[in-house]
Structures are given as C-alpha cells and as structure tokens.
Amino acid sequence: MRFYRDRFAFVALVTFLLVGANVPAAPPRPPGPMNPESIVQPFIITFDRHEVQVIALLANHPVYDAIEVMVTRRTGRPPLLRAIITQLDGVQIDFINDEEMARERAAVLTNRRTLYRPMQYEEGERNGLPTMRLRFTSHEGERILLSFEAFSPPTPEQGGFINPGNHSEDSSLPMMWANTSAFAHPSSQVTVDGISYQLRPAPQPGALLFIYSEDFLIGVIREGELGLWLAWAPKRVAVGERWLYWDNLRNLHQYEIIGMEGDVLTLHKTTTSSFLAEEILTVQRVEGKFLLRSVRNTGRLGRRQDVPPASQGFTLRMSTEEGFSLSTDEHENLVTGSASWKVSGNTTTRMLHPMDPPWTQSRTVRASVTRYGPWHRTENTVGEH
C-alpha cells in the first residue's frame, strides 16, 4: 500500500509539472464540449499468465457449479491468488488475496462481485505428480477447501483452448488457453463447511473433472465502467508525444506515440492501476478522427519503457470495419466475428458480434465512450442486454 501511495504521489507531481496547477485532485462535474482530439481505448480488457490454474466441476452442490483458483507466482512474495466461485446460473464471484487489486477490480467491474480474502495455498508433488491445497472463506462465510492430486502428468493433449460454458455469460467474453492439463485422482476432494461434494467424472477413465493446468493464459473483454479526465493532450501528432488521463480511482493513464507509418499510429499505453495492464494500440487517423485498429494487452502492470515482442499478449484486431479476431501469443484467431460502430451525439460505441466458436455468440460486446469536454466515460456491456 505504501508503494502504491508513493507511486501516486510521483505521477501526480509529473502531471503537475507537465500541465500546471490546474489539474483537479478528482474529476469535477462534466463541463461543456471541447474540440481537441483525444484517444481513449474503449474496451475493458484484462490478460493474465498464471503458472497454475485449478478448477473443480461439482456434481451435487445445490448452488455452486464450480470452484477454481488461478495462481501467479511472485519473486520474494507469496503468490497472487484469484479464487472464483461459479454458481449454477453462471454468475461468478471473485476472491483475491491482494487488497488493492480487489478494491480496484470491484470499482471497475461493476457487474462482478469481487472480495478481498486471505487464503492458504500449498502446492507440491506426490509420486512425481502435482498436488495442490487451497483454503479460503466464501462470500457466504463458508469454509472452502480444494484438495487436488493429479491422476496422471499434465499434457498438452488435455490442455488447449477452453470452452467456459455459461460461466459469466452476461459479463465477459473470455479466451482461455491451457498449455498442459491433468485430471484429478479419486483421492481429490472439495469440501464446503466440512461437507464433501461429488466431482463430475472426467473423460479419462477413473479420473475426476477437477482439472489442473500449467501455463494458463486468460484474456477477457469485461463488462464495467471507468471515468477518465484528460489532463494533457499533445499540440501535434508526432513520435514521443502523449495523452495523459486521470481515472476516477486516481490512477494515471499514459498514451505515448511510439511509431508512425502514414496515417497509422502505434501507441504505448501504461497505467498506475493495480490491475489494468500495459497495452499496445494501433489507430488510424481518418479525417481528423482516430479509429482503433488493434489492442494488445501484455498483462504487465506498472509503467514500462520497453515494448515486448509483437506476438506476446492478448490481441484484439479490428483490421477492417466489418470483422474482428482475438488471439493470444502464437495462438491466432481463436475467436472471430463481425464488428461495427456508431456515433450518437457525443457517444461513440463499438460493437463486437462473436460468431466462432459457437459458444461465443451470446457474448456480444458493446464498448462506448461518452465525452463531455475533458471528461470521458467508458462503459462496456457483454451479452444480451
């Protein structure tokens, strides 16, 4: 927390030096329209690389369909953990062992309940196969225990592109890839308040549908909202120039031009947010307007100077007005569909209509930006609203 405050004080000083003393501590009420060009990436995107992900598919719980945990190891610190309880109706509740990240996610992802929870996590091996144990408290105060032992070694054949079913169907368009996975040994179990619940049978004879994955990639376009206050805009469009915004959580967002080729700009977007990661954008300048062509979320947090290689990350491409695709790392075009956009007054809305694979078709994305002078309100919805 102290680091976060020091970081905020530093970026506040930088903005003060760039734009003077008139930057508000928090955005005031929206003023009237103004004309300078601005660039705002309208999609709320997250991307994570988890060393481990484990999900238990329950067979007989009256409310819960699945319980899972995603694990990100951190040098010199305990791992970052995000546990998820999925109800039978597809609604998901997040539990995170990082208080600042839980607070920010709850504020931005307004249609998804997010709670801070301390957790007990252990991982190891038995007979050369991975084991895992997780304990935490649910949103209902229940004592949750996941105890996993692999049935066989994790393999690429049991991993790959993942169909989420109806999980979070009305609040996210996810793309998940497991590089290796393994099913659970029958000794594995899930208990809620000390009561053991049955697990579904796996396709592998004798194993349970309690899945352990390594090198787990998850990129998601999410439902939520964010306010941005334009604090600085360049007087000319040139490499090295940048736009600076404060968001309603007092994080700084910087869009720096790092490349120009004809009417196409490449921008490096960084933030001081605890969960909104670095992005590489390409935009096309047409008749004085900036049209978004691609977004690559690298998953890296904090201010970065270097730019990772082109294939690394979760990439949304809109190379034409009619189509879009989602890719991660070298796995290209895992999700495809049509795209459209419209302008109504001071609101610009981009729409993604997924078509393939079929499970994506109910997850239409609408990303709008409404502008009142320097104030920009970004709102994303997913599903049949």
XYZ file of C-alpha atoms in Angstrom:
385
model
C 0.000 0.000 0.000
C 2.864 2.396 0.813
C 4.386 1.720 -2.613
C 1.049 2.495 -4.250
C 0.783 5.839 -2.418
C 4.368 6.765 -3.273
C 3.711 5.863 -6.911
C 0.566 8.008 -6.957
C 2.437 10.966 -5.427
C 5.145 10.632 -8.072
C 2.784 10.570 -11.049
C 0.779 13.436 -9.536
C 3.966 15.510 -9.419
C 4.804 14.566 -13.028
C 1.378 15.647 -14.241
C 1.608 18.862 -12.244
C 4.915 19.725 -13.905
C 3.508 18.905 -17.353
C 0.207 20.725 -17.212
C 0.432 23.174 -14.311
C -1.535 23.609 -11.136
C -4.997 23.374 -12.651
C -5.252 19.563 -12.627
C -8.043 18.605 -10.195
C -7.436 16.064 -7.447
C -10.635 14.371 -8.591
C -12.726 14.987 -11.737
C -15.284 17.775 -11.234
C -18.750 17.780 -12.742
C -18.623 17.414 -16.551
C -18.243 20.760 -18.373
C -19.474 21.528 -21.884
C -17.977 20.047 -25.082
C -14.492 20.917 -26.308
C -12.733 20.127 -29.557
C -9.142 18.820 -29.107
C -8.545 15.288 -30.379
C -8.262 12.576 -27.764
C -7.536 8.853 -27.810
C -9.332 6.540 -25.392
C -9.148 2.751 -25.722
C -12.829 1.861 -25.122
C -12.574 -1.855 -24.228
C -12.013 -3.007 -20.638
C -9.509 -5.809 -21.181
C -7.563 -7.976 -18.756
C -4.870 -10.527 -19.551
C -3.031 -12.813 -17.141
C -0.398 -15.520 -17.359
C -0.929 -17.923 -14.489
C 1.627 -20.568 -13.651
C -1.203 -22.736 -12.299
C -4.995 -22.879 -12.633
C -7.158 -25.480 -10.926
C -10.932 -25.866 -11.374
C -13.290 -28.337 -9.707
C -16.584 -29.107 -11.500
C -19.131 -30.061 -8.847
C -21.805 -32.716 -9.382
C -24.210 -32.257 -6.488
C -23.889 -28.855 -4.801
C -27.286 -27.084 -4.619
C -25.879 -23.635 -5.565
C -22.309 -23.925 -6.889
C -21.295 -25.283 -10.293
C -17.521 -24.841 -9.966
C -14.774 -23.564 -7.681
C -11.363 -22.633 -9.049
C -8.144 -20.787 -8.311
C -5.609 -19.038 -10.542
C -2.049 -18.746 -9.247
C 0.602 -16.208 -10.234
C 3.966 -16.722 -8.543
C 5.829 -13.600 -7.393
C 9.544 -13.360 -6.581
C 10.129 -12.828 -2.868
C 6.405 -12.636 -2.117
C 3.524 -15.075 -1.631
C 1.703 -15.930 -4.879
C -1.128 -13.752 -6.153
C -4.311 -15.821 -5.894
C -7.712 -15.320 -7.502
C -10.334 -17.850 -6.492
C -13.672 -17.961 -8.311
C -16.964 -19.482 -7.246
C -19.334 -20.066 -10.172
C -22.997 -20.535 -9.346
C -25.340 -22.815 -11.276
C -26.792 -19.749 -13.047
C -23.318 -18.841 -14.395
C -22.777 -15.868 -12.056
C -19.201 -15.675 -10.764
C -17.771 -14.197 -7.560
C -14.066 -13.326 -7.344
C -11.870 -13.647 -4.243
C -8.397 -12.056 -4.371
C -5.632 -12.112 -1.757
C -4.382 -8.634 -2.789
C -6.476 -5.939 -1.110
C -5.650 -3.096 -3.520
C -6.317 -5.197 -6.614
C -9.603 -6.448 -5.168
C -10.700 -2.866 -4.463
C -9.902 -1.639 -7.980
C -11.470 -4.615 -9.733
C -14.651 -4.196 -7.690
C -14.835 -0.499 -8.624
C -14.333 -1.045 -12.380
C -16.001 -4.426 -12.989
C -19.358 -3.240 -11.725
C -21.343 -6.349 -12.725
C -18.989 -8.783 -10.978
C -18.696 -9.143 -7.219
C -15.072 -9.032 -6.068
C -13.931 -9.567 -2.478
C -10.591 -9.443 -0.691
C -9.777 -12.725 1.056
C -6.640 -14.029 2.759
C -6.012 -17.586 1.517
C -3.948 -20.610 2.471
C -2.327 -22.179 -0.579
C 0.059 -25.128 -0.826
C 1.481 -26.938 -3.830
C 3.763 -29.932 -4.117
C 4.213 -33.394 -5.635
C 3.249 -36.960 -4.808
C 4.780 -39.791 -6.811
C 6.057 -37.175 -9.259
C 2.562 -35.756 -9.888
C 1.361 -32.269 -8.888
C -0.719 -31.682 -5.759
C -2.485 -28.536 -4.552
C -4.459 -27.440 -1.498
C -6.425 -24.193 -1.099
C -8.433 -22.840 1.834
C -10.496 -19.636 1.895
C -13.825 -18.249 3.113
C -16.693 -17.739 0.660
C -18.962 -14.698 0.322
C -21.461 -16.617 2.487
C -18.882 -17.230 5.208
C -18.417 -20.895 4.231
C -15.091 -22.671 4.755
C -13.918 -23.789 1.288
C -11.273 -26.477 0.807
C -9.878 -27.655 -2.538
C -7.541 -30.645 -2.280
C -6.098 -31.837 -5.608
C -3.874 -34.757 -6.583
C -3.197 -35.429 -10.273
C -4.324 -38.694 -11.877
C -1.540 -38.507 -14.480
C 1.099 -35.999 -15.656
C -0.164 -32.748 -17.246
C -0.049 -32.979 -21.055
C -0.753 -30.609 -23.973
C -3.366 -33.062 -25.265
C -5.533 -32.418 -22.197
C -4.981 -28.651 -22.417
C -5.664 -26.233 -25.274
C -8.496 -23.784 -25.974
C -11.195 -23.828 -23.288
C -14.965 -23.544 -23.637
C -16.284 -21.764 -20.494
C -19.885 -22.914 -20.970
C -22.297 -20.433 -19.420
C -19.811 -19.149 -16.857
C -20.028 -15.331 -16.602
C -22.024 -15.336 -19.839
C -23.586 -11.901 -19.285
C -20.438 -10.055 -18.212
C -17.402 -11.291 -20.172
C -16.002 -12.517 -23.475
C -13.126 -14.770 -22.329
C -10.357 -16.539 -24.184
C -8.545 -19.191 -22.138
C -5.676 -21.425 -23.176
C -4.011 -24.108 -21.033
C -0.636 -25.269 -22.317
C -0.797 -28.500 -20.272
C -3.538 -30.021 -18.096
C -4.286 -33.081 -15.970
C -7.421 -34.552 -14.400
C -7.740 -35.433 -10.708
C -7.099 -38.672 -8.846
C -10.155 -40.020 -6.966
C -8.476 -39.047 -3.667
C -9.020 -35.365 -4.561
C -11.906 -33.592 -2.878
C -13.832 -30.345 -2.425
C -15.460 -29.527 0.901
C -17.765 -26.665 1.893
C -18.113 -26.196 5.655
C -16.631 -29.660 6.095
C -19.127 -31.381 3.775
C -17.544 -33.210 0.829
C -19.249 -32.768 -2.551
C -19.050 -35.113 -5.511
C -16.997 -34.214 -8.575
C -18.043 -34.977 -12.135
C -16.315 -37.860 -13.943
C -13.582 -36.912 -16.411
C -13.286 -38.212 -20.000
C -10.196 -40.124 -18.829
C -11.473 -43.387 -17.222
C -11.118 -43.364 -13.438
C -10.283 -39.654 -13.205
C -12.369 -36.733 -11.922
C -13.282 -33.463 -13.644
C -11.083 -31.495 -11.279
C -8.556 -30.028 -13.701
C -5.017 -28.832 -13.011
C -3.404 -26.647 -15.710
C 0.064 -25.166 -16.075
C 0.984 -22.063 -18.088
C -2.623 -20.888 -18.190
C -3.414 -17.823 -20.344
C -6.646 -15.885 -19.866
C -7.610 -12.768 -21.810
C -11.032 -11.254 -21.211
C -13.098 -8.353 -22.543
C -15.141 -7.428 -19.483
C -18.293 -5.579 -18.553
C -17.588 -2.488 -16.468
C -17.100 1.261 -16.461
C -14.302 3.758 -15.983
C -14.122 7.548 -15.957
C -11.120 9.352 -17.494
C -10.197 13.027 -17.146
C -7.958 14.402 -19.921
C -5.074 16.171 -18.166
C -2.699 16.655 -21.107
C -3.017 16.452 -24.898
C -0.244 16.985 -27.455
C -0.294 20.039 -29.698
C 0.976 17.930 -32.593
C 0.872 14.264 -33.592
C 4.471 13.006 -33.515
C 6.552 10.207 -32.029
C 7.174 10.874 -28.345
C 4.004 12.919 -27.837
C 1.414 11.646 -25.386
C -2.030 11.972 -23.845
C -2.396 11.801 -20.046
C -5.604 10.966 -18.192
C -6.584 10.590 -14.555
C -9.217 7.955 -13.899
C -11.896 8.066 -11.221
C -9.738 5.822 -8.985
C -6.881 8.372 -9.171
C -4.705 6.268 -11.463
C -2.730 7.867 -14.275
C -3.130 6.560 -17.860
C -0.498 7.498 -20.463
C -0.869 7.005 -24.228
C 2.519 7.637 -25.883
C 3.046 7.637 -29.658
C 5.925 5.229 -30.336
C 5.546 4.795 -34.093
C 4.015 6.387 -37.189
C 3.609 4.942 -40.669
C 1.465 7.040 -42.957
C -1.875 7.568 -41.248
C -1.354 4.670 -38.782
C -0.070 5.386 -35.267
C 1.310 2.918 -32.723
C 0.775 3.887 -29.098
C 2.155 2.505 -25.855
C -0.457 2.719 -23.096
C 0.614 2.336 -19.455
C -1.207 2.968 -16.185
C -0.558 3.120 -12.456
C -3.519 0.784 -11.872
C -3.065 -2.398 -9.843
C -4.904 -4.490 -12.461
C -5.301 -2.562 -15.764
C -2.201 -3.643 -17.646
C 0.039 -2.265 -20.382
C -1.404 -2.153 -23.918
C -0.020 -1.589 -27.411
C -2.531 0.150 -29.693
C -2.681 0.819 -33.402
C -5.007 3.573 -34.559
C -5.690 5.037 -37.968
C -6.175 8.750 -38.437
C -9.053 9.378 -40.842
C -10.410 12.886 -41.445
C -9.110 14.095 -38.107
C -10.542 11.143 -36.178
C -8.656 8.275 -34.537
C -10.043 4.826 -35.452
C -8.905 1.919 -33.281
C -7.457 -0.978 -35.304
C -5.886 -3.233 -32.670
C -5.260 -3.603 -28.943
C -2.605 -5.913 -27.495
C -2.755 -6.324 -23.727
C 0.588 -7.650 -22.451
C -0.538 -8.373 -18.888
C 2.382 -6.353 -17.498
C 1.480 -3.912 -14.735
C 3.014 -0.524 -13.980
C 4.925 1.991 -16.049
C 7.103 0.292 -18.674
C 9.636 1.725 -21.097
C 10.315 -1.373 -23.210
C 7.784 -2.939 -25.569
C 7.522 -6.777 -25.589
C 7.684 -8.769 -28.869
C 4.681 -8.450 -31.152
C 3.105 -11.842 -30.541
C 3.116 -11.691 -26.739
C -0.205 -10.908 -25.091
C -3.939 -10.945 -25.715
C -4.751 -9.207 -29.001
C -7.997 -7.761 -30.326
C -7.712 -6.965 -34.036
C -10.195 -4.862 -35.995
C -8.286 -4.524 -39.240
C -11.461 -3.647 -41.102
C -14.776 -2.141 -40.070
C -16.539 -5.457 -40.667
C -14.550 -8.018 -38.685
C -12.569 -8.724 -35.512
C -10.446 -11.512 -34.043
C -8.978 -12.469 -30.669
C -5.574 -14.136 -30.330
C -3.102 -14.934 -27.571
C 0.627 -15.327 -28.100
C 1.096 -17.596 -31.143
C -2.489 -18.898 -30.987
C -4.141 -16.842 -33.713
C -7.818 -16.088 -34.392
C -9.249 -18.248 -31.616
C -12.391 -16.094 -31.614
C -13.712 -14.326 -34.726
C -16.787 -12.339 -35.629
C -18.145 -9.123 -37.080
C -17.587 -5.595 -35.782
C -19.458 -2.334 -36.154
C -19.511 1.135 -34.673
C -21.822 4.116 -34.447
C -21.787 7.715 -33.244
C -24.746 9.240 -31.427
C -24.228 12.772 -30.152
C -21.100 12.775 -28.007
C -21.086 8.965 -27.594
C -19.123 6.572 -29.809
C -19.973 2.870 -29.477
C -18.033 -0.088 -30.855
C -19.735 -3.475 -31.071
C -18.201 -6.931 -31.395
C -20.502 -9.726 -32.553
C -18.682 -13.061 -31.953
C -19.559 -15.883 -34.348
C -16.938 -18.607 -33.970
C -16.670 -20.733 -31.906
C -20.441 -21.042 -31.370
C -20.317 -20.652 -27.562
C -19.233 -17.017 -28.031
C -22.357 -15.968 -29.948
C -24.338 -14.885 -26.872
C -21.483 -12.663 -25.674
C -21.900 -9.531 -27.815
C -19.658 -6.680 -26.608
C -20.661 -3.010 -26.616
C -17.933 -0.531 -25.688
C -18.923 3.119 -25.572
C -17.090 6.335 -24.783
C -19.111 9.431 -23.932
C -17.221 12.713 -23.890
C -18.011 15.934 -22.047
C -15.067 18.228 -22.674
C -12.043 16.656 -20.950
C -14.232 14.080 -19.162
C -14.608 10.643 -20.833
C -16.940 7.942 -19.547
C -16.148 4.421 -20.766
C -18.866 1.796 -20.408
C -18.730 -1.851 -21.540
C -21.597 -4.335 -21.609
C -21.471 -8.010 -22.588
C -24.310 -10.335 -23.510
C -27.932 -9.864 -24.434
C -28.782 -6.610 -22.647
